[in-house]
Every structure is written in C-alpha cells, then in structure tokens.
mmCIF file of C-alpha atoms and ligand atoms in Angstrom:
data_model
loop_
_atom_site.group_PDB
_atom_site.id
_atom_site.type_symbol
_atom_site.label_atom_id
_atom_site.label_comp_id
_atom_site.label_asym_id
_atom_site.label_seq_id
_atom_site.Cartn_x
_atom_site.Cartn_y
_atom_site.Cartn_z
ATOM 1 C CA MET A 256 19.550 19.325 14.472
ATOM 2 C CA ILE A 257 22.004 18.029 11.860
ATOM 3 C CA LEU A 258 22.318 14.261 11.255
ATOM 4 C CA GLY A 259 25.402 13.033 9.638
ATOM 5 C CA ALA A 260 25.715 9.698 8.032
ATOM 6 C CA ARG A 261 28.138 7.621 5.751
ATOM 7 C CA VAL A 262 25.855 7.931 2.732
ATOM 8 C CA VAL A 263 22.513 10.123 2.239
ATOM 9 C CA VAL A 264 20.302 8.084 0.133
ATOM 10 C CA THR A 265 18.085 11.403 -1.095
ATOM 11 C CA MET A 266 15.875 9.451 -3.925
ATOM 12 C CA ASP A 267 16.262 13.103 -5.291
ATOM 13 C CA GLY A 268 19.796 12.583 -7.167
ATOM 14 C CA PRO A 269 22.640 10.680 -6.418
ATOM 15 C CA PRO A 270 23.586 9.191 -2.997
ATOM 16 C CA ILE A 271 25.886 11.977 -1.087
ATOM 17 C CA GLU A 272 28.757 10.077 0.665
ATOM 18 C CA ASN A 273 29.546 11.567 4.315
ATOM 19 C CA GLY A 274 26.398 13.763 4.246
ATOM 20 C CA ALA A 275 24.159 15.460 6.291
ATOM 21 C CA VAL A 276 20.448 16.540 6.553
ATOM 22 C CA ALA A 277 19.039 19.365 8.769
ATOM 23 C CA VAL A 278 16.172 18.977 10.199
ATOM 24 C CA SER A 279 13.892 21.576 11.953
ATOM 25 C CA GLY A 280 10.598 20.832 13.958
ATOM 26 C CA ASN A 281 8.989 18.429 11.302
ATOM 27 C CA ARG A 282 10.884 19.446 8.286
ATOM 28 C CA ILE A 283 13.936 18.791 6.254
ATOM 29 C CA VAL A 284 15.469 22.198 6.087
ATOM 30 C CA ASP A 285 18.831 21.119 4.487
ATOM 31 C CA VAL A 286 20.654 18.607 2.526
ATOM 32 C CA GLY A 287 24.289 18.084 1.190
ATOM 33 C CA PRO A 288 27.851 17.195 1.819
ATOM 34 C CA PHE A 289 28.433 17.160 5.877
ATOM 35 C CA ALA A 290 30.597 19.968 5.800
ATOM 36 C CA GLU A 291 28.805 22.528 3.898
ATOM 37 C CA VAL A 292 25.557 21.423 5.563
ATOM 38 C CA GLU A 293 27.265 22.256 9.158
ATOM 39 C CA LYS A 294 28.226 25.505 7.728
ATOM 40 C CA ARG A 295 25.063 26.682 6.663
ATOM 41 C CA ASN A 296 23.203 25.514 9.798
ATOM 42 C CA ALA A 297 24.099 26.058 13.431
ATOM 43 C CA ASP A 298 22.636 23.210 15.210
ATOM 44 C CA GLU A 299 23.598 20.303 17.604
ATOM 45 C CA VAL A 300 25.121 17.512 15.176
ATOM 46 C CA VAL A 301 23.873 13.737 15.840
ATOM 47 C CA ASP A 302 26.210 11.492 14.203
ATOM 48 C CA LEU A 303 24.767 8.324 12.873
ATOM 49 C CA GLY A 304 28.043 6.923 11.948
ATOM 50 C CA GLU A 305 28.527 4.076 9.483
ATOM 51 C CA GLN A 306 24.967 4.283 8.384
ATOM 52 C CA ALA A 307 22.744 4.712 5.240
ATOM 53 C CA LEU A 308 20.338 7.992 5.710
ATOM 54 C CA LEU A 309 17.587 7.597 3.824
ATOM 55 C CA PRO A 310 13.489 8.449 3.388
ATOM 56 C CA GLY A 311 11.309 6.107 5.675
ATOM 57 C CA LEU A 312 9.334 3.639 3.816
ATOM 58 C CA ILE A 313 5.772 3.928 2.434
ATOM 59 C CA ASN A 314 3.561 0.609 2.928
ATOM 60 C CA ALA A 315 1.038 1.165 -0.091
ATOM 61 C CA HIS A 316 -1.130 -1.262 1.006
ATOM 62 C CA CYS A 317 -2.291 -3.189 4.540
ATOM 63 C CA HIS A 318 -5.157 -4.184 6.761
ATOM 64 C CA LEU A 319 -3.494 -3.938 10.186
ATOM 65 C CA ASP A 320 -6.886 -5.328 11.785
ATOM 66 C CA TYR A 321 -5.738 -8.643 10.964
ATOM 67 C CA THR A 322 -2.036 -8.206 12.170
ATOM 68 C CA CYS A 323 -3.559 -11.158 14.831
ATOM 69 C CA LEU A 324 -4.326 -13.703 12.418
ATOM 70 C CA ARG A 325 -0.601 -14.120 11.392
ATOM 71 C CA GLY A 326 -0.166 -17.814 10.751
ATOM 72 C CA THR A 327 -3.634 -18.853 11.632
ATOM 73 C CA ILE A 328 -4.952 -19.220 7.780
ATOM 74 C CA GLN A 329 -3.592 -22.056 5.912
ATOM 75 C CA ARG A 330 -3.198 -22.223 2.263
ATOM 76 C CA GLN A 331 -6.628 -22.867 0.680
ATOM 77 C CA ARG A 332 -7.367 -24.540 -2.634
ATOM 78 C CA SER A 333 -8.726 -21.030 -3.855
ATOM 79 C CA PHE A 334 -9.143 -17.432 -2.992
ATOM 80 C CA THR A 335 -12.846 -18.109 -2.356
ATOM 81 C CA ASP A 336 -11.936 -20.601 0.391
ATOM 82 C CA TRP A 337 -9.360 -18.406 1.724
ATOM 83 C CA ILE A 338 -12.138 -15.772 1.985
ATOM 84 C CA ARG A 339 -14.564 -18.099 3.927
ATOM 85 C CA ALA A 340 -11.529 -18.858 6.165
ATOM 86 C CA ILE A 341 -10.927 -15.343 6.890
ATOM 87 C CA ASN A 342 -14.490 -14.836 7.503
ATOM 88 C CA ALA A 343 -14.686 -17.559 9.820
ATOM 89 C CA ALA A 344 -11.471 -16.170 11.767
ATOM 90 C CA LYS A 345 -12.953 -13.061 12.006
ATOM 91 C CA ALA A 346 -16.445 -14.103 13.566
ATOM 92 C CA ALA A 347 -14.149 -14.792 16.726
ATOM 93 C CA LEU A 348 -12.599 -11.021 17.010
ATOM 94 C CA THR A 349 -13.780 -8.662 19.212
ATOM 95 C CA PRO A 350 -13.044 -4.801 18.943
ATOM 96 C CA ALA A 351 -10.531 -4.989 21.713
ATOM 97 C CA VAL A 352 -8.723 -7.354 19.688
ATOM 98 C CA TYR A 353 -8.625 -5.508 16.544
ATOM 99 C CA LEU A 354 -7.334 -2.650 18.413
ATOM 100 C CA ASN A 355 -4.678 -4.410 19.758
ATOM 101 C CA SER A 356 -4.039 -5.779 16.241
ATOM 102 C CA ILE A 357 -3.826 -2.233 14.806
ATOM 103 C CA ALA A 358 -1.450 -1.099 17.612
ATOM 104 C CA VAL A 359 1.003 -4.417 17.267
ATOM 105 C CA GLY A 360 0.934 -3.665 13.454
ATOM 106 C CA PHE A 361 1.841 0.111 13.867
ATOM 107 C CA ALA A 362 4.693 -0.946 16.231
ATOM 108 C CA GLU A 363 6.036 -3.717 13.713
ATOM 109 C CA ALA A 364 5.716 -1.598 10.640
ATOM 110 C CA ARG A 365 8.033 0.846 12.202
ATOM 111 C CA ARG A 366 10.278 -1.681 13.523
ATOM 112 C CA PHE A 367 10.788 -2.280 9.824
ATOM 113 C CA GLY A 368 11.745 1.369 8.986
ATOM 114 C CA THR A 369 7.977 1.909 7.762
ATOM 115 C CA THR A 370 7.106 5.563 8.274
ATOM 116 C CA ALA A 371 3.951 5.663 6.587
ATOM 117 C CA VAL A 372 1.066 3.343 5.387
ATOM 118 C CA VAL A 373 -1.978 3.345 3.727
ATOM 119 C CA ASN A 374 -4.157 1.444 5.757
ATOM 120 C CA PHE A 375 -7.498 -0.519 4.894
ATOM 121 C CA GLU A 376 -9.694 -0.387 7.762
ATOM 122 C CA ALA A 377 -12.695 -2.778 7.778
ATOM 123 C CA PHE A 378 -13.921 -0.976 11.026
ATOM 124 C CA PRO A 379 -13.971 2.840 10.775
ATOM 125 C CA GLU A 380 -15.476 3.361 14.154
ATOM 126 C CA LEU A 381 -12.366 2.289 15.522
ATOM 127 C CA ILE A 382 -10.113 4.956 13.897
ATOM 128 C CA ALA A 383 -10.750 7.452 16.424
ATOM 129 C CA ARG A 384 -9.378 5.016 19.244
ATOM 130 C CA THR A 385 -6.183 4.417 17.530
ATOM 131 C CA SER A 386 -2.891 6.298 18.041
ATOM 132 C CA SER A 387 -0.732 5.896 15.310
ATOM 133 C CA PRO A 388 3.228 6.002 15.687
ATOM 134 C CA ILE A 389 3.586 6.482 11.961
ATOM 135 C CA ARG A 390 1.997 8.658 9.225
ATOM 136 C CA THR A 391 -1.282 6.664 8.330
ATOM 137 C CA TRP A 392 -3.756 7.204 5.425
ATOM 138 C CA TRP A 393 -6.784 5.592 6.805
ATOM 139 C CA LEU A 394 -8.880 4.268 3.903
ATOM 140 C CA PRO A 395 -12.374 2.996 5.429
ATOM 141 C CA GLU A 396 -12.981 -0.484 3.471
ATOM 142 C CA LEU A 397 -16.779 -0.376 2.439
ATOM 143 C CA ILE A 398 -18.595 -3.245 1.394
ATOM 144 C CA ASP A 399 -22.466 -3.206 0.540
ATOM 145 C CA VAL A 400 -22.966 -6.865 -1.457
ATOM 146 C CA ARG A 401 -25.724 -7.739 1.005
ATOM 147 C CA ASN A 402 -27.278 -4.393 1.120
ATOM 148 C CA PRO A 403 -26.826 -2.042 -2.026
ATOM 149 C CA ASN A 404 -29.418 0.128 -1.616
ATOM 150 C CA LEU A 405 -27.743 2.861 1.055
ATOM 151 C CA PRO A 406 -24.159 3.524 -0.286
ATOM 152 C CA GLU A 407 -24.517 7.405 0.637
ATOM 153 C CA GLN A 408 -25.287 6.645 4.264
ATOM 154 C CA LEU A 409 -22.234 3.783 4.140
ATOM 155 C CA VAL A 410 -19.940 6.740 3.148
ATOM 156 C CA ASP A 411 -21.203 9.330 5.449
ATOM 157 C CA ARG A 412 -20.683 6.855 8.468
ATOM 158 C CA ALA A 413 -16.997 6.503 7.130
ATOM 159 C CA MET A 414 -16.378 10.052 6.873
ATOM 160 C CA SER A 415 -18.184 11.188 9.986
ATOM 161 C CA ALA A 416 -15.317 8.163 12.021
ATOM 162 C CA MET A 417 -12.670 10.063 10.125
ATOM 163 C CA SER A 418 -13.884 13.748 11.355
ATOM 164 C CA ALA A 419 -10.935 14.392 13.240
ATOM 165 C CA ILE A 420 -8.206 12.451 10.678
ATOM 166 C CA GLU A 421 -5.554 14.285 8.768
ATOM 167 C CA ASN A 422 -4.887 11.836 5.798
ATOM 168 C CA LYS A 423 -7.913 9.763 4.538
ATOM 169 C CA GLY A 424 -9.523 8.255 1.704
ATOM 170 C CA LEU A 425 -12.143 5.642 0.787
ATOM 171 C CA ALA A 426 -12.018 2.040 -0.402
ATOM 172 C CA PRO A 427 -14.676 0.317 -2.018
ATOM 173 C CA HIS A 428 -13.387 -3.422 -1.131
ATOM 174 C CA ALA A 429 -13.748 -4.860 -4.792
ATOM 175 C CA PRO A 430 -15.863 -4.790 -7.863
ATOM 176 C CA PHE A 431 -17.441 -8.238 -6.387
ATOM 177 C CA THR A 432 -18.408 -6.809 -2.841
ATOM 178 C CA ALA A 433 -18.891 -3.107 -3.776
ATOM 179 C CA SER A 434 -21.919 -1.769 -5.807
ATOM 180 C CA ARG A 435 -21.705 0.679 -8.839
ATOM 181 C CA GLY A 436 -23.398 3.357 -6.538
ATOM 182 C CA LEU A 437 -20.658 2.871 -3.976
ATOM 183 C CA TYR A 438 -17.937 3.522 -6.282
ATOM 184 C CA ARG A 439 -19.535 6.652 -7.443
ATOM 185 C CA HIS A 440 -20.264 7.940 -4.211
ATOM 186 C CA CYS A 441 -16.718 7.491 -3.112
ATOM 187 C CA GLN A 442 -15.213 8.801 -6.364
ATOM 188 C CA GLU A 443 -17.681 11.994 -6.065
ATOM 189 C CA ARG A 444 -16.788 12.500 -2.076
ATOM 190 C CA ALA A 445 -13.030 12.185 -3.089
ATOM 191 C CA ARG A 446 -13.393 14.701 -5.589
ATOM 192 C CA GLU A 447 -15.194 17.259 -2.994
ATOM 193 C CA CYS A 448 -12.637 16.553 -0.193
ATOM 194 C CA ASN A 449 -9.412 15.778 -2.168
ATOM 195 C CA LEU A 450 -9.295 12.256 -0.810
ATOM 196 C CA LEU A 451 -7.175 9.146 -1.559
ATOM 197 C CA LEU A 452 -9.123 6.184 -3.303
ATOM 198 C CA GLY A 453 -8.244 2.627 -3.191
ATOM 199 C CA THR A 454 -9.783 -0.266 -3.880
ATOM 200 C CA HIS A 455 -8.754 -4.327 -4.796
ATOM 201 C CA LEU A 456 -8.993 -5.003 -8.393
ATOM 202 C CA THR A 457 -8.332 -8.131 -10.452
ATOM 203 C CA GLU A 458 -6.576 -10.115 -7.808
ATOM 204 C CA SER A 459 -7.238 -13.338 -8.297
ATOM 205 C CA ARG A 460 -8.132 -15.819 -11.341
ATOM 206 C CA GLU A 461 -11.566 -16.535 -9.684
ATOM 207 C CA GLU A 462 -12.482 -12.972 -9.784
ATOM 208 C CA PHE A 463 -11.533 -12.814 -13.299
ATOM 209 C CA SER A 464 -13.737 -15.785 -14.139
ATOM 210 C CA MET A 465 -16.577 -14.573 -12.304
ATOM 211 C CA PHE A 466 -16.828 -10.887 -14.199
ATOM 212 C CA HIS A 467 -15.623 -12.780 -17.556
ATOM 213 C CA ASN A 468 -16.934 -16.064 -17.642
ATOM 214 C CA ALA A 469 -20.173 -15.914 -15.031
ATOM 215 C CA THR A 470 -18.668 -19.080 -13.468
ATOM 216 C CA GLY A 471 -16.286 -20.266 -10.690
ATOM 217 C CA PRO A 472 -16.032 -20.637 -7.094
ATOM 218 C CA LEU A 473 -16.364 -16.958 -6.541
ATOM 219 C CA TYR A 474 -19.140 -16.470 -8.830
ATOM 220 C CA ASP A 475 -20.679 -19.292 -6.613
ATOM 221 C CA PHE A 476 -19.920 -17.806 -3.525
ATOM 222 C CA MET A 477 -21.415 -14.213 -4.427
ATOM 223 C CA LYS A 478 -24.664 -15.843 -5.751
ATOM 224 C CA GLU A 479 -24.783 -17.669 -2.787
ATOM 225 C CA ILE A 480 -24.813 -14.854 -0.472
ATOM 226 C CA GLY A 481 -27.230 -12.788 -2.825
ATOM 227 C CA ARG A 482 -25.345 -10.542 -4.919
ATOM 228 C CA ASP A 483 -27.178 -9.684 -8.172
ATOM 229 C CA MET A 484 -24.858 -11.516 -10.463
ATOM 230 C CA ARG A 485 -26.592 -10.135 -13.855
ATOM 231 C CA ASP A 486 -23.710 -8.025 -14.550
ATOM 232 C CA CYS A 487 -21.251 -10.941 -14.864
ATOM 233 C CA GLY A 488 -19.999 -12.484 -18.089
ATOM 234 C CA GLY A 489 -18.465 -11.195 -21.233
ATOM 235 C CA GLN A 490 -15.805 -8.595 -19.703
ATOM 236 C CA THR A 491 -12.771 -8.782 -17.758
ATOM 237 C CA PRO A 492 -12.980 -7.128 -14.171
ATOM 238 C CA LEU A 493 -10.832 -4.251 -15.280
ATOM 239 C CA ALA A 494 -12.953 -3.706 -17.908
ATOM 240 C CA TYR A 495 -16.046 -3.906 -15.435
ATOM 241 C CA LEU A 496 -14.761 -1.223 -13.012
ATOM 242 C CA LEU A 497 -14.099 1.232 -15.569
ATOM 243 C CA ARG A 498 -17.589 1.265 -16.837
ATOM 244 C CA GLN A 499 -18.634 2.118 -13.193
ATOM 245 C CA VAL A 500 -16.039 4.624 -12.439
ATOM 246 C CA ALA A 501 -13.274 6.683 -14.481
ATOM 247 C CA LEU A 502 -9.931 5.479 -12.558
ATOM 248 C CA GLY A 503 -7.633 8.384 -12.632
ATOM 249 C CA GLU A 504 -4.789 9.627 -10.580
ATOM 250 C CA ARG A 505 -6.166 9.645 -7.041
ATOM 251 C CA TRP A 506 -6.946 5.800 -6.986
ATOM 252 C CA LEU A 507 -4.361 3.505 -5.467
ATOM 253 C CA ILE A 508 -5.402 0.070 -6.730
ATOM 254 C CA ALA A 509 -4.208 -2.925 -5.026
ATOM 255 C CA HIS A 510 -3.216 -6.044 -7.164
ATOM 256 C CA VAL A 511 -4.287 -5.756 -10.827
ATOM 257 C CA ASN A 512 -2.832 -9.528 -11.210
ATOM 258 C CA GLU A 513 -5.291 -11.187 -13.600
ATOM 259 C CA LEU A 514 -5.321 -9.196 -16.842
ATOM 260 C CA ALA A 515 -6.186 -9.980 -20.233
ATOM 261 C CA GLU A 516 -4.679 -8.945 -23.455
ATOM 262 C CA SER A 517 -7.590 -6.711 -23.956
ATOM 263 C CA ASP A 518 -6.871 -4.949 -20.808
ATOM 264 C CA PHE A 519 -3.874 -3.654 -21.645
ATOM 265 C CA ASP A 520 -5.502 -2.067 -24.977
ATOM 266 C CA LEU A 521 -7.671 -0.531 -22.598
ATOM 267 C CA LEU A 522 -5.286 1.061 -20.104
ATOM 268 C CA ALA A 523 -2.798 2.156 -23.010
ATOM 269 C CA ARG A 524 -6.143 3.921 -24.213
ATOM 270 C CA SER A 525 -7.186 5.492 -21.214
ATOM 271 C CA PRO A 526 -5.685 9.011 -20.803
ATOM 272 C CA ASN A 527 -5.681 8.352 -16.802
ATOM 273 C CA ARG A 528 -3.042 6.519 -14.852
ATOM 274 C CA PHE A 529 -4.151 5.102 -11.713
ATOM 275 C CA HIS A 530 -1.482 3.905 -8.957
ATOM 276 C CA ILE A 531 -0.941 0.041 -8.526
ATOM 277 C CA ALA A 532 0.185 -1.408 -5.058
ATOM 278 C CA HIS A 533 1.856 -4.840 -5.710
ATOM 279 C CA SER A 534 2.232 -7.421 -2.757
ATOM 280 C CA PRO A 535 4.809 -9.658 -3.738
ATOM 281 C CA ARG A 536 4.557 -12.450 -0.803
ATOM 282 C CA SER A 537 0.971 -12.167 -0.820
ATOM 283 C CA HIS A 538 0.915 -12.622 -4.265
ATOM 284 C CA LYS A 539 3.191 -15.936 -4.020
ATOM 285 C CA TYR A 540 0.949 -16.768 -1.041
ATOM 286 C CA PHE A 541 -1.944 -16.923 -3.586
ATOM 287 C CA GLY A 542 -0.180 -18.315 -6.198
ATOM 288 C CA HIS A 543 -1.889 -15.726 -8.657
ATOM 289 C CA SER A 544 -0.722 -15.477 -12.262
ATOM 290 C CA PRO A 545 2.850 -13.781 -13.068
ATOM 291 C CA PHE A 546 2.505 -9.947 -12.134
ATOM 292 C CA GLN A 547 2.850 -8.202 -15.473
ATOM 293 C CA LEU A 548 5.093 -5.572 -14.232
ATOM 294 C CA LYS A 549 7.137 -5.011 -17.491
ATOM 295 C CA LYS A 550 3.640 -4.245 -19.291
ATOM 296 C CA LEU A 551 2.080 -1.887 -16.866
ATOM 297 C CA ARG A 552 5.386 0.292 -16.765
ATOM 298 C CA GLU A 553 5.624 0.453 -20.293
ATOM 299 C CA ILE A 554 2.195 1.850 -20.574
ATOM 300 C CA GLY A 555 3.102 4.692 -17.636
ATOM 301 C CA PHE A 556 1.849 2.875 -14.633
ATOM 302 C CA SER A 557 3.804 3.511 -11.342
ATOM 303 C CA ILE A 558 4.216 0.610 -9.310
ATOM 304 C CA CYS A 559 4.384 0.863 -5.413
ATOM 305 C CA LEU A 560 4.689 -2.142 -3.101
ATOM 306 C CA GLY A 561 2.712 -3.273 0.053
ATOM 307 C CA THR A 562 2.618 -5.884 2.681
ATOM 308 C CA ASP A 563 -1.085 -6.621 2.087
ATOM 309 C CA SER A 564 -2.433 -8.295 5.695
ATOM 310 C CA LEU A 565 -0.552 -10.831 7.762
ATOM 311 C CA ALA A 566 -3.627 -13.391 6.589
ATOM 312 C CA SER A 567 -1.730 -13.868 3.739
ATOM 313 C CA ASN A 568 1.956 -12.846 4.565
ATOM 314 C CA ASP A 569 4.507 -13.329 7.468
ATOM 315 C CA ASP A 570 5.410 -10.045 8.508
ATOM 316 C CA LEU A 571 5.227 -6.093 7.811
ATOM 317 C CA SER A 572 8.529 -5.802 6.197
ATOM 318 C CA LEU A 573 8.840 -3.693 2.842
ATOM 319 C CA PHE A 574 12.272 -5.010 2.805
ATOM 320 C CA ALA A 575 11.306 -8.535 2.495
ATOM 321 C CA GLU A 576 8.571 -7.387 -0.245
ATOM 322 C CA MET A 577 11.495 -5.625 -1.988
ATOM 323 C CA ARG A 578 13.562 -9.112 -1.998
ATOM 324 C CA GLU A 579 10.877 -10.669 -3.359
ATOM 325 C CA MET A 580 10.269 -8.222 -5.884
ATOM 326 C CA GLN A 581 13.975 -8.455 -6.575
ATOM 327 C CA ARG A 582 13.824 -12.474 -7.146
ATOM 328 C CA ASN A 583 10.838 -12.108 -9.392
ATOM 329 C CA GLU A 584 12.191 -9.135 -11.661
ATOM 330 C CA PRO A 585 15.876 -9.504 -11.562
ATOM 331 C CA ARG A 586 16.360 -6.996 -14.340
ATOM 332 C CA LEU A 587 15.065 -4.184 -12.111
ATOM 333 C CA SER A 588 17.806 -2.160 -10.229
ATOM 334 C CA PRO A 589 17.921 -2.079 -6.531
ATOM 335 C CA ARG A 590 17.139 1.557 -6.804
ATOM 336 C CA GLU A 591 14.232 1.215 -9.015
ATOM 337 C CA ILE A 592 13.206 -1.277 -6.564
ATOM 338 C CA LEU A 593 13.521 1.098 -3.407
ATOM 339 C CA GLU A 594 11.424 3.814 -5.651
ATOM 340 C CA MET A 595 8.723 1.487 -5.286
ATOM 341 C CA VAL A 596 8.770 1.844 -1.336
ATOM 342 C CA THR A 597 9.423 5.612 -1.310
ATOM 343 C CA VAL A 598 9.051 8.103 -4.492
ATOM 344 C CA ASN A 599 6.330 5.829 -5.972
ATOM 345 C CA PRO A 600 4.022 5.644 -3.139
ATOM 346 C CA ALA A 601 4.615 9.380 -2.469
ATOM 347 C CA GLY A 602 3.093 10.119 -5.896
ATOM 348 C CA ALA A 603 0.409 7.939 -5.244
ATOM 349 C CA LEU A 604 -0.331 9.866 -1.885
ATOM 350 C CA ASP A 605 -0.121 13.369 -3.683
ATOM 351 C CA ARG A 606 2.656 14.125 -1.819
ATOM 352 C CA GLN A 607 5.513 13.876 -3.963
ATOM 353 C CA SER A 608 7.665 17.078 -2.691
ATOM 354 C CA LEU A 609 6.731 15.897 1.203
ATOM 355 C CA LEU A 610 7.409 12.454 1.377
ATOM 356 C CA GLY A 611 9.708 9.586 0.108
ATOM 357 C CA ARG A 612 12.824 12.023 -0.842
ATOM 358 C CA ILE A 613 15.415 13.712 1.166
ATOM 359 C CA THR A 614 15.110 17.326 0.025
ATOM 360 C CA SER A 615 14.663 20.925 1.463
ATOM 361 C CA GLY A 616 11.213 21.596 2.573
ATOM 362 C CA ALA A 617 9.929 17.751 2.803
ATOM 363 C CA LEU A 618 8.640 15.984 6.090
ATOM 364 C CA ALA A 619 11.222 14.651 8.324
ATOM 365 C CA ASP A 620 10.323 10.873 8.045
ATOM 366 C CA LEU A 621 13.924 9.375 7.693
ATOM 367 C CA ILE A 622 15.196 5.866 8.459
ATOM 368 C CA ALA A 623 19.298 4.699 9.359
ATOM 369 C CA ILE A 624 20.442 1.610 8.556
ATOM 370 C CA PRO A 625 24.104 -0.018 9.093
ATOM 371 C CA LEU A 626 26.273 -0.220 6.221
ATOM 372 C CA GLU A 627 28.753 -3.068 6.106
ATOM 373 C CA GLY A 628 30.109 -1.508 2.643
ATOM 374 C CA GLY A 629 32.150 -3.310 0.081
ATOM 375 C CA ARG A 630 28.813 -2.929 -2.462
ATOM 376 C CA ASP A 631 26.671 -0.658 -3.826
ATOM 377 C CA VAL A 632 24.596 1.291 -1.054
ATOM 378 C CA PHE A 633 20.919 0.346 -3.170
ATOM 379 C CA GLU A 634 21.904 -3.370 -2.850
ATOM 380 C CA GLU A 635 22.840 -3.291 0.721
ATOM 381 C CA ILE A 636 19.574 -1.292 1.538
ATOM 382 C CA VAL A 637 17.540 -4.043 -0.364
ATOM 383 C CA ALA A 638 19.516 -6.956 1.559
ATOM 384 C CA PHE A 639 19.252 -5.484 4.908
ATOM 385 C CA ASP A 640 17.121 -8.043 6.683
ATOM 386 C CA LYS A 641 17.283 -6.729 10.575
ATOM 387 C CA VAL A 642 15.262 -4.404 12.597
ATOM 388 C CA VAL A 643 16.025 -0.723 11.783
ATOM 389 C CA PRO A 644 18.033 0.601 14.514
ATOM 390 C CA TRP A 645 16.595 4.606 14.153
ATOM 391 C CA THR A 646 13.917 5.941 12.880
ATOM 392 C CA MET A 647 12.318 9.573 12.482
ATOM 393 C CA VAL A 648 8.405 10.367 11.900
ATOM 394 C CA ASP A 649 7.343 13.917 11.595
ATOM 395 C CA GLY A 650 10.654 15.100 13.043
ATOM 396 C CA HIS A 651 10.866 12.579 16.139
ATOM 397 C CA ALA A 652 13.679 10.615 16.309
ATOM 398 C CA HIS A 653 13.210 6.736 17.954
ATOM 399 C CA ASN A 654 15.509 4.292 18.622
ATOM 400 C CA GLY A 655 14.152 0.602 17.322
ATOM 401 C CA VAL A 656 16.852 -1.634 19.088
HETATM 402 ZN ZN1 LIG B 293 -6.120 -5.792 0.486
#
C-alpha cells in the first residue's frame, strides 16, 4: 500500500511535501516524494489528501489502571494526601473495573494518535486478560514496602504474568516503596532478559524531604505503614537511588522533578544516561518545582513525554502534553517538542530504527492529521486538538472518527 499525503513528517530529515510512504505488512518499505515512491512500488494508492502523515506518538509514562479515576480525586494539600486519596479510591475497585479502565484507556490513547505506550501495571495478573489495540510495553509496578523480604518472588510472579508478552519490563515503584533488594532483582532480571526498567524518582518535595531531611508528611506516612526509615536523612532521593542501583540506558524514569545542585554534579559525572519521562500536566496538577529541562538536556539527558494517570490528569492526549510543554518552555521549537513523543521515547525503548520515525524498515505505526496550512507544519501538529482521524498500528489502518 502507498500512502500519499500533503506532507510526510518523517522525523528522520526535513518534512517531504507531497510525500508518500509505502507499507508492506507491518513495515515501512519506502518513503519519499510521491512520484518517486509510486514509480518504485506497484501498490494500491491511498491518498490521505490535505494531511500531515507522521510517526504514531509514544506515551512514555502512564497507568491505564486508573483511567476510571478521571475527575474523581480532588487536588490535595500534599502529595502524601493524594496517595492516601488514591489508595482510598482504589479500595472500592474490582478487577473487572480495572480491565474496563485499561480498555477505555487504550481506545482513548489511540483516538489521540498514540500508537505505543509504556504502561505501569499495578495488577500484573490482569495483563493476560487484556487485548491491546496499540503497541504496549507492560511494566508490572512492584511495591514491597510492607514486606521487603521476598523481592525475588515478586519479580518471578511479575515475569510469569508476562510470559506471552513481547514488549515488557519491570518497574519498582519508587525509592520510598521499593526496597534495595527489589531494585537490584529487577535490574538483574532486566539484564538477563533484555527488559525495559521503569521507576518514579524524586517526584515531589515530600519525597525529597523524606530522604534529605528525614521529615515531612511522606516520611511520617511511610513510617506509619512500617517502612524502616533508617535509610532516610542526609541525601537526595537521586543520590539515594544511585547507591542502590546503576541507572543506565535501560531505565526510563518518571518525573525527576526535585533536584539539588549536588544532583546535577552527580548526574554530570555519571557515565550513564537514563531516559526521563516528564508529564507536564500531571506536574502542574501537583504543583511540583519547575522541571529542570534545560539543565538536564545540557548534561545529555533525553526527555520524553507521558500523560501519567488520569488520577492526576484530564485525558490521555499527548498533543495536550506537548502544548503544556510549549507553554512552560517557549524557547523549544515545535519540532523539538514533537521529538519528545517520537524519536526520544523510541530511543528509550531501544527501538531507534523501528519506532518514532518514518524510514525504510521501521514498523508501520503512523498517524495522519488534517492541515489547515499557512504555518509551520510542526507548529500545526503541536496545536492539533481534535480526535486523530486516521491511525495505523503495526500495518493495520483505523479510521478514528
Ligand atoms: Zn506514574
């Protein structure tokens, strides 16, 4: 099949006016000006007309379990109160509700042009009961704060829940809820099985205060539920976690909001570069300290965007995340912002040549959005705020409207 469009935004070079992409099975086999692609490929032509054809978007961080919590959790005084509120809301939910939540989330993500997602899954046993219409990296979210003695069993159980899953990883939840043993077992298993690794790190001022000052609402809450707090005090959450595990290329780490000057020195000296998933609208919901985009980029960190869960966001639109990013960082070009939902997360997933760009040999995950014309195509893409009318995942096209 040859897909023709007013402009093909490859993210692998400049946009191609009157371009075309040839797809065979689940792969892109050719891309270029329409006349040339048509000459080289004797295929059926689908003309997408006055649209931009671009790589499908990749959501680098979300929790589809909580799609059903949209609008239900009021803004709290503190991050710790939010954790208490979501825990209370979760107590009333059943596996059937979570399964529906995940299905609704997948459908919504696809309507917004997302063709791949990194999903932290709190209930790994549900994974085998879902069917995913988009490319999904399942990362069981592991917490052992109430019972830190059996990390290996926890990892084994998560792995066996994913035996039939192609794209997978492990996500010890956060340094305040996952033990050193759990982080280490996850890292070890990831190395053996070439898995993605995820976690939440230094998301809130309260997490910072817990590790740095051994005080604050999160410190009190964790102490109350029985966490051994002797590891708190005198170090930042980042420095703490770097002592537990090496945070290298395979880590896609959510948030990284609260950093001290000493953390930037630590990061600059570290030979490893993990990937960062920033969630601009969830960040705003919580009122975290300003995200240190410029400094992190300067020392070589690649930033991806994610929606986080709908317990702290309104919808699963990465276009809305791009616009929030643009409001916060007006000096970024629209192209750089689009990279944060295409090429950057593709790199974090170790799929540089397969996802996030339109190039021969890449997987056929594509979206098309209508153009009004008259301005820069990247600006138009970032400004797009409707349902994405056409998506293709793994070579299968779908009309979304
Ligand atoms: Zn999260």
